[in-house]
Coordinates of C-alpha atoms in Angstrom, one line a residue:
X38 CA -242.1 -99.3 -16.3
X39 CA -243.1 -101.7 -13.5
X40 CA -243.0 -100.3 -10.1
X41 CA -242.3 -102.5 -7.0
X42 CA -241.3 -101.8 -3.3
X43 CA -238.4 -102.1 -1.5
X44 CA -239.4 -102.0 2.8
X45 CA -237.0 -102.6 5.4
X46 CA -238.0 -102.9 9.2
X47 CA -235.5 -100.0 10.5
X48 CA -235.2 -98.0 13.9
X49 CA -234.9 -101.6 16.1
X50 CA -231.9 -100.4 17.9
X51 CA -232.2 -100.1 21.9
X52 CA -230.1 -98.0 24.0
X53 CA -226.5 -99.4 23.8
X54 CA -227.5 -101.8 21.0
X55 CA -227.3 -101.3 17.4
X56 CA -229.1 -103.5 16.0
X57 CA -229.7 -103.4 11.9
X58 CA -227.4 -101.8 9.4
X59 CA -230.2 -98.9 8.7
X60 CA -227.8 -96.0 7.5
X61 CA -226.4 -98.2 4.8
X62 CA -229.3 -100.1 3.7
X63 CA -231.3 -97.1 3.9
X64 CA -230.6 -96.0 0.1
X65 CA -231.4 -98.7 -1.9
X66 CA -234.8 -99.0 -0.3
X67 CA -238.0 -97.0 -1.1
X68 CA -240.1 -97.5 2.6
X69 CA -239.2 -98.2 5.9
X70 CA -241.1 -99.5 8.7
X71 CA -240.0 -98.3 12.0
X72 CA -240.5 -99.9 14.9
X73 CA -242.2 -98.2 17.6
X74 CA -240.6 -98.9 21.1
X75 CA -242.6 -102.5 21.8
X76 CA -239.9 -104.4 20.7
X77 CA -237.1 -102.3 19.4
X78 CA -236.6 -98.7 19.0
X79 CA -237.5 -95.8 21.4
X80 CA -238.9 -91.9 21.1
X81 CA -235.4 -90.8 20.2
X82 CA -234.7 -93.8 17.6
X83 CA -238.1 -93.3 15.9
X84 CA -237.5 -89.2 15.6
X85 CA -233.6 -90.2 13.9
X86 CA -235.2 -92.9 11.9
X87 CA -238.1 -90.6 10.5
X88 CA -236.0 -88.1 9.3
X89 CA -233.4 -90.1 7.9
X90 CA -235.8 -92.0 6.1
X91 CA -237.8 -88.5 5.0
X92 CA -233.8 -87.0 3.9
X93 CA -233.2 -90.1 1.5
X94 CA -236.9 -89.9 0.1
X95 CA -238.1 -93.3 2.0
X96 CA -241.6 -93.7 3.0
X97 CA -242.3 -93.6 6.6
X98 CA -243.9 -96.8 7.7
X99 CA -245.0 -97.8 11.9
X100 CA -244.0 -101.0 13.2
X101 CA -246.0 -102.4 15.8
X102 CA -245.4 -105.2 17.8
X103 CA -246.0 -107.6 20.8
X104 CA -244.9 -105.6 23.8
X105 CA -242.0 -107.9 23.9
X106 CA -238.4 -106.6 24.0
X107 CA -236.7 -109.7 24.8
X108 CA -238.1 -111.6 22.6
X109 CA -237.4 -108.9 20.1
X110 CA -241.2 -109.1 19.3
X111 CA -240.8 -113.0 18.0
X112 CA -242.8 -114.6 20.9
X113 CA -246.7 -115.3 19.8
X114 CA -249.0 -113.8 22.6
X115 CA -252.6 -114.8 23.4
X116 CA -254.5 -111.6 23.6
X117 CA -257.9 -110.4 23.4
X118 CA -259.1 -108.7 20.3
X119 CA -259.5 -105.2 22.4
X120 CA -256.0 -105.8 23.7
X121 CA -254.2 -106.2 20.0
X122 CA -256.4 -102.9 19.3
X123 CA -255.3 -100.8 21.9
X124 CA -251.5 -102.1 21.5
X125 CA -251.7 -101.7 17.9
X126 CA -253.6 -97.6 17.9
X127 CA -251.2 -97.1 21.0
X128 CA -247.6 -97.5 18.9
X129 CA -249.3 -96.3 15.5
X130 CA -250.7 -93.2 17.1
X131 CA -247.0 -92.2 18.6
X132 CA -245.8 -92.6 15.1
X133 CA -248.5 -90.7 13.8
X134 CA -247.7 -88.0 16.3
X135 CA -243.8 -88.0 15.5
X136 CA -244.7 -87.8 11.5
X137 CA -247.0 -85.0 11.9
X138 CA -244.9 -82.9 13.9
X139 CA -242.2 -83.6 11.3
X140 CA -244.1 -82.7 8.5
X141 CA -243.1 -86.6 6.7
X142 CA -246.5 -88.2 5.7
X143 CA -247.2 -91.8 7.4
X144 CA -247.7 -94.0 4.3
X145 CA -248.0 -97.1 5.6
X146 CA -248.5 -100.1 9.0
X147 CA -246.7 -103.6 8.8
X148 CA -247.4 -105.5 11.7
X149 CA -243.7 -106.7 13.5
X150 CA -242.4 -110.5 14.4
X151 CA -245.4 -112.6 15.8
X152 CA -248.2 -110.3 16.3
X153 CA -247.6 -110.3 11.8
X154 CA -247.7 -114.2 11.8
X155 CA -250.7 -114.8 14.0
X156 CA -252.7 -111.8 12.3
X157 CA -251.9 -113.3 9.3
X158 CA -254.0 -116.7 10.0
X159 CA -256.2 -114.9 12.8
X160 CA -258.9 -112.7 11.6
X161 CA -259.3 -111.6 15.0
X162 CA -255.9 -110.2 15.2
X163 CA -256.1 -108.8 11.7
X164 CA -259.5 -107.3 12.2
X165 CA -258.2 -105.7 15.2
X166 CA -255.0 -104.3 13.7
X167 CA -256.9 -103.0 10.2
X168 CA -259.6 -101.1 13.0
X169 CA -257.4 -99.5 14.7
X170 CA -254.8 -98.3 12.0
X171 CA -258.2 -97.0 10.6
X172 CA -258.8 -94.9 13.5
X173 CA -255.4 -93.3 13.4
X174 CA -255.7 -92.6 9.5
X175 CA -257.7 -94.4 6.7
X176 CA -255.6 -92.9 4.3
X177 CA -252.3 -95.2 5.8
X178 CA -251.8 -98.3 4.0
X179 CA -251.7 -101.8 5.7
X180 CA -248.6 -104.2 4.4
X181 CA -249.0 -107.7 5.1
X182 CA -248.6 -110.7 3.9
X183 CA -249.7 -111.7 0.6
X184 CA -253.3 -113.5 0.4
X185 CA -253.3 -113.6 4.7
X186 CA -256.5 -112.6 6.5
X187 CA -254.4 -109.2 7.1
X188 CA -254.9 -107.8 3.7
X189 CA -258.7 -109.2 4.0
X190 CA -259.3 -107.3 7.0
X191 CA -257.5 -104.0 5.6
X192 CA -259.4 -104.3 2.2
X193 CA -262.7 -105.1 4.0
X194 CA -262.0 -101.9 6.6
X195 CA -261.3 -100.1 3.3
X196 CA -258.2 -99.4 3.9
X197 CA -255.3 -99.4 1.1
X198 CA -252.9 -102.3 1.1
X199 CA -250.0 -103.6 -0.1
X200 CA -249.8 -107.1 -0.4
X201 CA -245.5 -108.3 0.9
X202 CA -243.5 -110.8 0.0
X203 CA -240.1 -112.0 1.7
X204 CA -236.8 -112.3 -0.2
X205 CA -235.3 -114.4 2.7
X206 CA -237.5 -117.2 3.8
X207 CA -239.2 -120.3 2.6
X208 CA -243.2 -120.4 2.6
X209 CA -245.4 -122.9 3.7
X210 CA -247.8 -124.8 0.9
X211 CA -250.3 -122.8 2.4
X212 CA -248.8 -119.4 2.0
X213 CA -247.5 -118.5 5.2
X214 CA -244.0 -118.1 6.5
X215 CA -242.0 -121.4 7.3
X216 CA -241.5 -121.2 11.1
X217 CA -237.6 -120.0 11.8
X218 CA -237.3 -122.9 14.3
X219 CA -237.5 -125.4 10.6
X220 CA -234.6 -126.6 8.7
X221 CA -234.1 -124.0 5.5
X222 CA -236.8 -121.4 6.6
X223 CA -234.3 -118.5 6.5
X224 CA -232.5 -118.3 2.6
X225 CA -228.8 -117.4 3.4
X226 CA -227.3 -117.7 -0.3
X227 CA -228.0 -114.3 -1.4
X228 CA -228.0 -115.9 -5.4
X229 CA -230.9 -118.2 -4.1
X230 CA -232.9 -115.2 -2.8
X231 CA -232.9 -112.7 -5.6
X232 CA -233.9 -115.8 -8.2
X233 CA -237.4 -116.0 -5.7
X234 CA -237.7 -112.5 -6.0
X235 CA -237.8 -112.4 -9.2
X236 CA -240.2 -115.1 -9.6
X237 CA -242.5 -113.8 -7.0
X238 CA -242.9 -110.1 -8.7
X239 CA -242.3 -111.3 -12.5
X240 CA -244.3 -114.7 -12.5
X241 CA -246.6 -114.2 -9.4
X242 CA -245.2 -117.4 -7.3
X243 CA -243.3 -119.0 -5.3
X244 CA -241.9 -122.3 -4.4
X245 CA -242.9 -123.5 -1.2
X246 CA -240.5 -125.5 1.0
X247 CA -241.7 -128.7 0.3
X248 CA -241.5 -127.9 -3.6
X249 CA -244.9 -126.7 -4.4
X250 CA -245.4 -123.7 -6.4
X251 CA -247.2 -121.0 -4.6
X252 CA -249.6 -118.3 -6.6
X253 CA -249.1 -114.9 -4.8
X254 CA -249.3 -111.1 -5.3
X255 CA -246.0 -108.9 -4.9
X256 CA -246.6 -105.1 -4.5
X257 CA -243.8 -104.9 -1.7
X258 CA -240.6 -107.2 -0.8
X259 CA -239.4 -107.3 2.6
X260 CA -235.2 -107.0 3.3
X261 CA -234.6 -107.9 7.3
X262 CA -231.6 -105.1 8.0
X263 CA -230.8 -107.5 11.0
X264 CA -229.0 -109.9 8.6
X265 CA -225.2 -110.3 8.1
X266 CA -224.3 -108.4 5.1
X267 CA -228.0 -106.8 4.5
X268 CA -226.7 -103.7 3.0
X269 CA -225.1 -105.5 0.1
X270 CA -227.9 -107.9 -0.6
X271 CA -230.3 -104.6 -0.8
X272 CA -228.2 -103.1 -3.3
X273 CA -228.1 -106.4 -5.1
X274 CA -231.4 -106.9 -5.5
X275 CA -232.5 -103.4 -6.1
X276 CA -229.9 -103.8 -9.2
X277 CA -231.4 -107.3 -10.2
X278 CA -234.6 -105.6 -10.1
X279 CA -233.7 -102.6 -11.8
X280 CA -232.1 -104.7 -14.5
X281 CA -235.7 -106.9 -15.0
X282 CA -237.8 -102.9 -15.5
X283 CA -238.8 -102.4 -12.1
X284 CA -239.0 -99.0 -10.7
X285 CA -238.2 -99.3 -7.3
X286 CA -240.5 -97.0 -5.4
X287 CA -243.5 -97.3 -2.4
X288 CA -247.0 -97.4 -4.0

């Protein structure tokens, strides 16, 4: 049987404001990325999170981010490779804390919102995010997006990694993310997004939004639990994956 991972980006919710449907999406998933205060989330929420994650047998995952909550962590920053390490080892090392004192293991780092896009085209950025994940724990895996200069920088700090793939938006010719702010970036029919699922972790592509098809490598999908009926589409896919051979679990 063919395994494949199921992450969700949970614990975004700010003090009087839910945001994400995390206690219903949370069992159809097998890892969870939670984000650590920058721009969602707080001590408390992260602590909640972590255990209902470790509870329902869902890998623990840190979310770092732009220190940017009201932008929700979607606003690119120019910053100085020193600046993106200390950020980055500052919100993974709280996490770190937070799993050790709760006895869950931290499997794994995904990068949140803009500071994920730019590493993903920046070495600097991802170099900067791979060193200092490393110096909280070489053992943690990096998640980012498939054939980016984030995995190269993880595989080259020798860290493990999991290449991701998105059920919900369009990609570039290149490989990246279509930007939000374009026409069709964000796949709303949830029919439309389970079919690209399936060819991204059966048939290794994709097709971009101008029509191309994409080679890429699926170990993990990403589900955004900020979307109108997220729960359901999670238990859809899991099902539609299920139903293809896939064991749904974090590598």
């Amino acid at each position: 049987m063919k395994n494949i991972d199921l992450n969700c980006d949970m614990g975004e919710s700010l003090p009087g404001k839910i945001i994400g449907a995390d206690d219903a999406i949370m069992p159809w998933i097998s890892s969870a990325s939670i984000a650590c205060g920058f721009h969602g989330g707080s001590p408390e929420i992260m602590v909640q999170t972590i255990r209902k994650a470790h509870a329902q047998g869902v890998a623990v995952g840190a979310h770092p981010s732009f220190p940017d909550i009201e932008g929700f962590g979607r606003r690119e920053m120019e910053r100085e490779s020193e600046d993106i390490f200390s950020m980055v080892l500052y919100q993974v090392g709280a996490m770190k804390a937070f799993t050790n004192w709760l006895g869950v293991p931290l499997h794994h780092v995904k990068a949140h919102g803009a500071l994920y896009n730019m590493a993903a085209v920046r070495p600097s950025y991802a170099e900067a995010i791979a060193a200092a994940v490393k110096q909280v724990d070489p053992a943690v895996c990096v998640y980012g997006l498939a054939g980016s200069a984030m995995i190269r920088a993880a595989e080259e700090n020798g860290l493990p990694v999991c290449s991701e793939v998105f059920a919900d938006r369009r990609y570039m010719p290149n490989g990246t993310l279509a930007p939000r702010s374009m026409p069709g970036a964000v796949i709303h029919d949830e029919a439309e997004a389970v079919e690209q699922v399936l060819s991204m972790v059966k048939d290794q592509r994709v097709r971009s939004i101008s029509g191309e098809w994409i080679r890429l490598k699926a170990d993990t999908i990403c589900i955004h639990g900020d979307h109108t009926g997220a729960a359901t589409f999670a238990q859809v896919l899991r099902r539609a994956l299920e139903a293809e051979g896939f064991q749904i679990r974090a590598h």
